[in-house]
Amino acid sequence: MIEVKNLSKKYKEVEVLKDINFTINQGEIFGLVGHSGAGKSTLLRLINGLENYQDGSLKVNGVEIKNLKGKDLRELRKNIGMIFQHFALMSRKNVFDNVAMPLNFWGYDKNHTQKRVDELLEIVGLIDKKYSYPSELSGGQKQRVAIARALALNPKILLSDEATSALDPNITNQILELLKRINKEFGITIVLVTHEMDVVKTIANKAVLLSKGIITNQGEIHELFLKPDENMREFLGEKMIVPKDGINIAIYFPKDVAFECVITQMARNLDINFNIVWGKIEQLSDLVLGHLVINIDPKDKEKVVNYLKKTGVLWEIVKK
Ligand SMILES: Nc1ncnc2c1ncn2[C@@H]1O[C@H](COP(=O)(O)OP(=O)(O)OP(=O)(O)O)[C@@H](O)[C@H]1O
């Protein structure tokens, strides 16, 4: 659905996206994650043709975005809804008129617009606020209006630029639940830009991690979290503090063995003692992942390694 190949983007002489490659399939919730200035918003603007790129290819439904002009570009944007951190609502228009804006722009008749706006306000749970003005709404409600407006023309893709960054955690979760429901019920592909890994963890299926215009990591969410490498750990702000003595072994529990008693069984079967020196359970959108570090006596290393190889868990010896 969205295919990015060897894409590069420059602002004057500064290359802000370098050799970007990824594919987003229809119906996915895909995260573009990274620190401020990584190039996430730029990438999102390239997808809906708001900006141009110098090298490489960016195709939406097989169409090269760079080549689109005039009516074709407007048609592309009709198929792509967008929501923003600060909602971008018109303060002088009420909820109904805000949601009706795209329908009016495309010249739909009054009856269709009335019906469609009511339908959308039902979907986002705001039918009772139809005649309220943005200033009378909470942040979460404003974002719901923005979501309704973004869906007005039945887009195939919804782009979300830090849509929950201005909201508190509780409201963030409600908006993420709404986005999940929209994705499921209408099959809309969602691309979300965020600097919060929690957001991606909660709803995305796949993500790319961007750093200074380069993709450092990409894949299924559970893979990214299952065995986070240096880049992921740095992004997550995670510092593993482990003992200097002995051998530290990190064990990652994939989805199908997350709850099995690998550790206790190993202690019993091998008749050894060890310490658990670091641990974390990660709740992802629909699964739980475990990550433990054990500290063993060097004399047990071979036994433990051989045992772990047989269990099917992922593991590695932590470098000192
Ligand atoms: N219109 C522009 N002209 C020149 N440079 C720009 C322009 N827009 C963005 N940049 C630069 O491109 C780089 C990527 O910016 P971008 O906004 O895409 O990052 P981001 O990851 O979305 O960050 P943030 O979360 O802070 O918005 C930054 O170095 C930024 O200064």
Tab-separated table of C-alpha atoms and ligand atoms in Angstrom:
chain	number	residue	atom	x	y	z
A	1	MET	CA	0.000	0.000	0.000
A	2	ILE	CA	2.843	2.412	0.887
A	3	GLU	CA	6.201	1.473	-0.561
A	4	VAL	CA	9.305	3.486	0.211
A	5	LYS	CA	12.546	2.666	-1.591
A	6	ASN	CA	15.927	4.370	-1.231
A	7	LEU	CA	14.169	7.604	-0.391
A	8	SER	CA	16.186	10.719	0.388
A	9	LYS	CA	14.994	14.207	1.198
A	10	LYS	CA	16.996	17.400	1.440
A	11	TYR	CA	16.116	20.853	2.732
A	12	LYS	CA	18.532	22.953	0.683
A	13	GLU	CA	21.844	21.192	1.257
A	14	VAL	CA	20.828	19.364	4.427
A	15	GLU	CA	19.825	15.743	3.951
A	16	VAL	CA	17.100	15.068	6.553
A	17	LEU	CA	16.068	11.616	5.278
A	18	LYS	CA	18.686	9.197	3.999
A	19	ASP	CA	18.095	6.017	2.053
A	20	ILE	CA	14.775	5.156	3.683
A	21	ASN	CA	13.243	1.763	2.877
A	22	PHE	CA	10.052	0.218	4.250
A	23	THR	CA	6.687	-1.125	3.184
A	24	ILE	CA	3.335	-0.615	4.871
A	25	ASN	CA	0.641	-3.141	4.023
A	26	GLN	CA	-3.039	-2.424	3.878
A	27	GLY	CA	-4.768	-2.618	7.266
A	28	GLU	CA	-1.601	-2.239	9.320
A	29	ILE	CA	-0.997	0.191	12.141
A	30	PHE	CA	2.532	1.341	11.445
A	31	GLY	CA	4.668	3.475	13.750
A	32	LEU	CA	7.303	6.006	12.686
A	33	VAL	CA	9.235	6.495	15.892
A	34	GLY	CA	12.191	8.632	16.868
A	35	HIS	CA	13.484	11.540	18.880
A	36	SER	CA	12.726	15.126	17.971
A	37	GLY	CA	14.300	16.123	14.659
A	38	ALA	CA	14.671	12.516	13.452
A	39	GLY	CA	12.636	13.249	10.323
A	40	LYS	CA	9.302	11.608	11.234
A	41	SER	CA	7.007	14.505	10.326
A	42	THR	CA	8.907	15.125	7.116
A	43	LEU	CA	8.343	11.502	6.134
A	44	LEU	CA	4.633	11.830	6.875
A	45	ARG	CA	4.401	14.980	4.751
A	46	LEU	CA	6.077	13.150	1.879
A	47	ILE	CA	3.429	10.415	2.050
A	48	ASN	CA	0.570	12.830	1.395
A	49	GLY	CA	2.476	14.854	-1.164
A	50	LEU	CA	2.866	17.979	0.950
A	51	GLU	CA	6.600	17.967	0.274
A	52	ASN	CA	8.857	16.704	-2.446
A	53	TYR	CA	11.774	14.308	-2.311
A	54	GLN	CA	14.949	14.326	-4.364
A	55	ASP	CA	15.925	10.668	-4.656
A	56	GLY	CA	14.306	7.282	-4.473
A	57	SER	CA	10.698	6.251	-4.696
A	58	LEU	CA	7.568	6.638	-2.580
A	59	LYS	CA	4.504	4.881	-3.897
A	60	VAL	CA	0.989	4.891	-2.452
A	61	ASN	CA	-1.142	2.185	-4.054
A	62	GLY	CA	1.469	1.807	-6.765
A	63	VAL	CA	1.468	5.514	-7.699
A	64	GLU	CA	4.705	7.504	-7.446
A	65	ILE	CA	3.836	10.532	-5.303
A	66	LYS	CA	6.504	12.752	-6.857
A	67	ASN	CA	4.753	12.625	-10.223
A	68	LEU	CA	1.351	13.733	-8.968
A	69	LYS	CA	0.028	17.190	-9.730
A	70	GLY	CA	-3.232	19.132	-9.546
A	71	LYS	CA	-6.328	16.950	-9.580
A	72	ASP	CA	-4.372	13.698	-9.106
A	73	LEU	CA	-2.687	15.089	-6.008
A	74	ARG	CA	-6.043	16.219	-4.608
A	75	GLU	CA	-7.449	12.730	-5.257
A	76	LEU	CA	-4.510	11.201	-3.363
A	77	ARG	CA	-5.139	13.508	-0.409
A	78	LYS	CA	-8.832	12.641	-0.483
A	79	ASN	CA	-7.775	9.078	0.268
A	80	ILE	CA	-5.490	10.118	3.105
A	81	GLY	CA	-6.881	11.596	6.328
A	82	MET	CA	-4.589	13.365	8.751
A	83	ILE	CA	-4.684	14.264	12.442
A	84	PHE	CA	-2.283	16.482	14.366
A	85	GLN	CA	-0.972	17.098	17.862
A	86	HIS	CA	-2.853	20.386	18.222
A	87	PHE	CA	-5.990	19.167	16.443
A	88	ALA	CA	-6.077	21.958	13.780
A	89	LEU	CA	-9.789	22.674	14.298
A	90	MET	CA	-11.392	25.919	13.122
A	91	SER	CA	-12.226	27.761	16.336
A	92	ARG	CA	-15.048	29.795	14.753
A	93	LYS	CA	-16.833	26.712	13.450
A	94	ASN	CA	-18.812	24.332	15.632
A	95	VAL	CA	-18.196	20.576	15.759
A	96	PHE	CA	-20.638	19.851	12.944
A	97	ASP	CA	-19.090	22.458	10.621
A	98	ASN	CA	-15.565	21.322	11.403
A	99	VAL	CA	-16.359	17.722	10.510
A	100	ALA	CA	-18.321	18.828	7.430
A	101	MET	CA	-15.393	20.837	6.003
A	102	PRO	CA	-13.930	18.169	3.686
A	103	LEU	CA	-17.418	17.173	2.513
A	104	ASN	CA	-18.226	20.802	1.670
A	105	PHE	CA	-14.889	21.199	-0.104
A	106	TRP	CA	-15.655	18.231	-2.342
A	107	GLY	CA	-19.166	19.563	-3.031
A	108	TYR	CA	-21.289	16.840	-1.436
A	109	ASP	CA	-24.966	17.749	-1.117
A	110	LYS	CA	-26.435	18.891	2.174
A	111	ASN	CA	-28.332	15.673	2.911
A	112	HIS	CA	-25.296	13.479	2.396
A	113	THR	CA	-23.189	15.793	4.558
A	114	GLN	CA	-25.771	15.879	7.384
A	115	LYS	CA	-25.996	12.095	7.395
A	116	ARG	CA	-22.275	11.491	7.128
A	117	VAL	CA	-21.370	13.953	9.907
A	118	ASP	CA	-23.932	12.365	12.262
A	119	GLU	CA	-22.523	8.941	11.430
A	120	LEU	CA	-18.971	10.130	12.147
A	121	LEU	CA	-19.935	11.808	15.408
A	122	GLU	CA	-21.560	8.543	16.495
A	123	ILE	CA	-18.342	6.661	15.665
A	124	VAL	CA	-16.206	9.001	17.777
A	125	GLY	CA	-18.815	9.284	20.544
A	126	LEU	CA	-19.534	12.999	20.259
A	127	ILE	CA	-23.036	13.251	18.837
A	128	ASP	CA	-24.125	15.233	21.903
A	129	LYS	CA	-21.475	17.893	21.162
A	130	LYS	CA	-22.612	18.490	17.591
A	131	TYR	CA	-23.237	22.211	18.107
A	132	SER	CA	-20.419	22.897	20.593
A	133	TYR	CA	-17.403	24.994	19.669
A	134	PRO	CA	-13.804	23.768	20.036
A	135	SER	CA	-13.228	26.103	23.003
A	136	GLU	CA	-15.968	24.210	24.867
A	137	LEU	CA	-14.289	20.819	24.401
A	138	SER	CA	-11.543	18.951	26.265
A	139	GLY	CA	-8.323	17.970	24.470
A	140	GLY	CA	-9.526	14.395	23.992
A	141	GLN	CA	-12.854	15.594	22.593
A	142	LYS	CA	-11.087	17.973	20.187
A	143	GLN	CA	-8.991	15.080	18.920
A	144	ARG	CA	-12.169	13.031	18.423
A	145	VAL	CA	-13.593	15.844	16.285
A	146	ALA	CA	-10.345	15.919	14.298
A	147	ILE	CA	-10.550	12.143	13.815
A	148	ALA	CA	-14.166	12.406	12.614
A	149	ARG	CA	-13.125	15.109	10.140
A	150	ALA	CA	-10.176	13.027	8.924
A	151	LEU	CA	-12.535	10.105	8.228
A	152	ALA	CA	-15.204	12.179	6.465
A	153	LEU	CA	-14.203	11.161	2.940
A	154	ASN	CA	-13.694	7.476	3.768
A	155	PRO	CA	-9.914	7.552	3.393
A	156	LYS	CA	-7.916	4.359	2.997
A	157	ILE	CA	-5.057	5.774	5.057
A	158	LEU	CA	-4.995	7.811	8.247
A	159	LEU	CA	-1.812	9.707	9.089
A	160	SER	CA	-1.389	10.668	12.715
A	161	ASP	CA	1.283	13.234	13.611
A	162	GLU	CA	1.842	13.034	17.387
A	163	ALA	CA	-1.950	12.948	17.827
A	164	THR	CA	-1.768	12.013	21.498
A	165	SER	CA	1.287	14.027	22.553
A	166	ALA	CA	-0.774	16.887	24.003
A	167	LEU	CA	-3.086	14.563	25.954
A	168	ASP	CA	-2.740	13.051	29.415
A	169	PRO	CA	-2.114	9.271	29.685
A	170	ASN	CA	-5.701	8.299	30.375
A	171	ILE	CA	-7.087	10.269	27.446
A	172	THR	CA	-4.206	9.058	25.274
A	173	ASN	CA	-5.318	5.481	25.883
A	174	GLN	CA	-8.916	6.306	24.968
A	175	ILE	CA	-7.819	7.919	21.701
A	176	LEU	CA	-5.548	4.959	20.920
A	177	GLU	CA	-8.464	2.589	21.574
A	178	LEU	CA	-10.579	4.633	19.169
A	179	LEU	CA	-7.868	4.457	16.496
A	180	LYS	CA	-7.586	0.706	17.000
A	181	ARG	CA	-11.347	0.324	16.584
A	182	ILE	CA	-11.336	2.445	13.426
A	183	ASN	CA	-8.514	0.337	12.020
A	184	LYS	CA	-10.383	-2.885	12.764
A	185	GLU	CA	-13.888	-1.857	11.726
A	186	PHE	CA	-13.042	0.079	8.575
A	187	GLY	CA	-9.741	-1.552	7.593
A	188	ILE	CA	-8.054	1.836	7.459
A	189	THR	CA	-4.271	1.726	7.381
A	190	ILE	CA	-2.872	3.959	10.121
A	191	VAL	CA	0.590	5.508	10.021
A	192	LEU	CA	1.492	7.129	13.282
A	193	VAL	CA	4.351	9.413	14.029
A	194	THR	CA	5.327	9.545	17.667
A	195	HIS	CA	8.281	10.051	19.947
A	196	GLU	CA	6.590	7.881	22.565
A	197	MET	CA	7.380	4.202	22.356
A	198	ASP	CA	4.434	3.531	24.669
A	199	VAL	CA	2.040	4.674	21.951
A	200	VAL	CA	3.596	2.341	19.398
A	201	LYS	CA	3.630	-0.514	21.877
A	202	THR	CA	-0.050	-0.043	22.592
A	203	ILE	CA	-1.409	-0.135	19.075
A	204	ALA	CA	1.096	-0.670	16.276
A	205	ASN	CA	1.833	-3.933	14.460
A	206	LYS	CA	5.095	-2.726	12.943
A	207	ALA	CA	7.408	0.240	13.308
A	208	VAL	CA	10.561	1.890	12.079
A	209	LEU	CA	12.902	3.671	14.434
A	210	LEU	CA	14.384	6.789	12.872
A	211	SER	CA	17.500	8.520	14.109
A	212	LYS	CA	18.909	11.604	12.382
A	213	GLY	CA	17.182	10.760	9.129
A	214	ILE	CA	18.268	7.113	9.059
A	215	ILE	CA	16.265	3.995	9.865
A	216	THR	CA	18.159	2.193	12.617
A	217	ASN	CA	15.579	-0.516	13.363
A	218	GLN	CA	12.452	-1.847	11.785
A	219	GLY	CA	10.135	-4.783	12.126
A	220	GLU	CA	7.194	-6.259	13.961
A	221	ILE	CA	6.652	-4.624	17.325
A	222	HIS	CA	7.225	-7.801	19.287
A	223	GLU	CA	10.540	-8.371	17.485
A	224	LEU	CA	11.712	-4.837	18.230
A	225	PHE	CA	10.892	-5.247	21.895
A	226	LEU	CA	11.779	-8.869	22.272
A	227	LYS	CA	15.476	-8.391	21.768
A	228	PRO	CA	16.112	-4.653	21.806
A	229	ASP	CA	19.509	-3.737	20.410
A	230	GLU	CA	21.659	-0.751	21.400
A	231	ASN	CA	19.586	1.704	19.315
A	232	MET	CA	16.309	0.533	20.780
A	233	ARG	CA	17.667	0.597	24.324
A	234	GLU	CA	19.008	4.085	23.787
A	235	PHE	CA	15.633	5.215	22.477
A	236	LEU	CA	13.784	3.576	25.345
A	237	GLY	CA	16.199	5.194	27.786
A	238	GLU	CA	16.886	1.795	29.240
A	239	LYS	CA	20.087	1.126	31.121
A	240	MET	CA	20.740	-2.404	32.198
A	241	ILE	CA	22.852	-2.450	35.359
A	242	VAL	CA	24.305	-5.898	35.904
A	243	PRO	CA	26.999	-7.316	38.200
A	244	LYS	CA	30.639	-7.232	37.131
A	245	ASP	CA	31.325	-10.699	38.556
A	246	GLY	CA	30.082	-13.950	37.047
A	247	ILE	CA	28.368	-14.303	33.688
A	248	ASN	CA	25.209	-12.388	32.868
A	249	ILE	CA	22.794	-14.009	30.470
A	250	ALA	CA	19.847	-12.090	29.053
A	251	ILE	CA	16.826	-14.261	28.333
A	252	TYR	CA	13.988	-13.025	26.136
A	253	PHE	CA	10.667	-14.778	26.271
A	254	PRO	CA	8.811	-14.741	22.980
A	255	LYS	CA	5.046	-14.666	22.869
A	256	ASP	CA	4.451	-18.403	23.004
A	257	VAL	CA	6.662	-19.094	26.003
A	258	ALA	CA	6.215	-15.894	27.995
A	259	PHE	CA	4.500	-17.620	30.851
A	260	GLU	CA	6.385	-20.859	30.969
A	261	CYS	CA	8.623	-21.551	33.902
A	262	VAL	CA	11.841	-21.777	31.909
A	263	ILE	CA	13.906	-20.261	34.662
A	264	THR	CA	12.683	-22.310	37.592
A	265	GLN	CA	12.753	-25.517	35.564
A	266	MET	CA	16.327	-24.814	34.551
A	267	ALA	CA	17.387	-24.352	38.180
A	268	ARG	CA	15.737	-27.639	39.113
A	269	ASN	CA	16.926	-29.665	36.117
A	270	LEU	CA	20.513	-28.468	36.255
A	271	ASP	CA	20.593	-28.330	40.043
A	272	ILE	CA	22.274	-24.932	40.068
A	273	ASN	CA	21.730	-21.575	41.773
A	274	PHE	CA	21.751	-18.203	40.069
A	275	ASN	CA	20.543	-14.690	40.703
A	276	ILE	CA	17.975	-12.791	38.702
A	277	VAL	CA	19.679	-9.402	38.379
A	278	TRP	CA	17.421	-7.503	35.983
A	279	GLY	CA	13.960	-8.066	34.630
A	280	LYS	CA	11.104	-6.521	32.759
A	281	ILE	CA	7.714	-7.534	31.466
A	282	GLU	CA	6.540	-5.661	28.400
A	283	GLN	CA	2.838	-5.378	27.611
A	284	LEU	CA	2.376	-4.911	23.872
A	285	SER	CA	-0.947	-4.393	22.114
A	286	ASP	CA	-1.975	-8.033	22.202
A	287	LEU	CA	0.866	-9.887	23.889
A	288	VAL	CA	3.208	-9.919	26.813
A	289	LEU	CA	6.979	-10.229	26.490
A	290	GLY	CA	9.432	-11.039	29.204
A	291	HIS	CA	13.087	-10.076	29.498
A	292	LEU	CA	15.279	-11.339	32.339
A	293	VAL	CA	18.983	-11.240	33.064
A	294	ILE	CA	20.426	-13.987	35.236
A	295	ASN	CA	23.872	-14.008	36.772
A	296	ILE	CA	25.536	-17.420	36.856
A	297	ASP	CA	28.760	-18.901	38.147
A	298	PRO	CA	31.258	-19.207	35.236
A	299	LYS	CA	31.615	-22.944	35.995
A	300	ASP	CA	27.896	-23.448	35.063
A	301	LYS	CA	28.155	-21.598	31.748
A	302	GLU	CA	28.293	-24.620	29.455
A	303	LYS	CA	25.421	-26.403	31.199
A	304	VAL	CA	23.209	-23.302	31.121
A	305	VAL	CA	23.986	-22.471	27.512
A	306	ASN	CA	23.252	-26.035	26.395
A	307	TYR	CA	19.999	-26.006	28.349
A	308	LEU	CA	18.843	-22.671	26.924
A	309	LYS	CA	19.593	-23.822	23.382
A	310	LYS	CA	17.074	-26.623	23.880
A	311	THR	CA	14.261	-24.472	25.335
A	312	GLY	CA	13.469	-22.254	22.354
A	313	VAL	CA	13.855	-18.997	24.293
A	314	LEU	CA	16.071	-16.294	22.861
A	315	TRP	CA	19.126	-15.534	24.919
A	316	GLU	CA	22.526	-13.883	24.765
A	317	ILE	CA	25.507	-13.375	26.990
A	318	VAL	CA	25.532	-9.745	28.090
A	319	LYS	CA	28.730	-7.993	27.068
A	320	LYS	CA	30.567	-6.274	29.898
B	1	LIG	N1	10.782	23.305	6.194
B	1	LIG	C1	11.981	22.959	6.645
B	1	LIG	N2	13.082	23.595	6.214
B	1	LIG	C2	14.315	23.240	6.634
B	1	LIG	N3	14.550	22.223	7.505
B	1	LIG	C3	13.491	21.571	7.986
B	1	LIG	C4	12.151	21.902	7.588
B	1	LIG	N4	11.295	21.048	8.228
B	1	LIG	C5	12.068	20.254	8.993
B	1	LIG	N5	13.376	20.547	8.851
B	1	LIG	C6	14.507	19.847	9.492
B	1	LIG	O1	14.412	18.476	9.149
B	1	LIG	C7	14.770	17.644	10.239
B	1	LIG	C8	13.636	16.671	10.522
B	1	LIG	O2	12.501	17.394	10.997
B	1	LIG	P1	11.115	16.703	11.327
B	1	LIG	O3	10.163	17.765	11.775
B	1	LIG	O4	10.726	15.832	10.216
B	1	LIG	O5	11.542	15.803	12.572
B	1	LIG	P2	10.619	15.042	13.608
B	1	LIG	O6	11.256	13.734	13.830
B	1	LIG	O7	9.214	15.062	13.144
B	1	LIG	O8	10.801	15.935	14.893
B	1	LIG	P3	9.678	16.567	15.865
B	1	LIG	O9	9.132	15.417	16.646
B	1	LIG	O10	10.461	17.522	16.713
B	1	LIG	O11	8.696	17.246	14.966
B	1	LIG	C9	15.089	18.586	11.394
B	1	LIG	O12	16.474	18.729	11.464
B	1	LIG	C10	14.431	19.877	11.017
B	1	LIG	O13	15.136	20.965	11.549
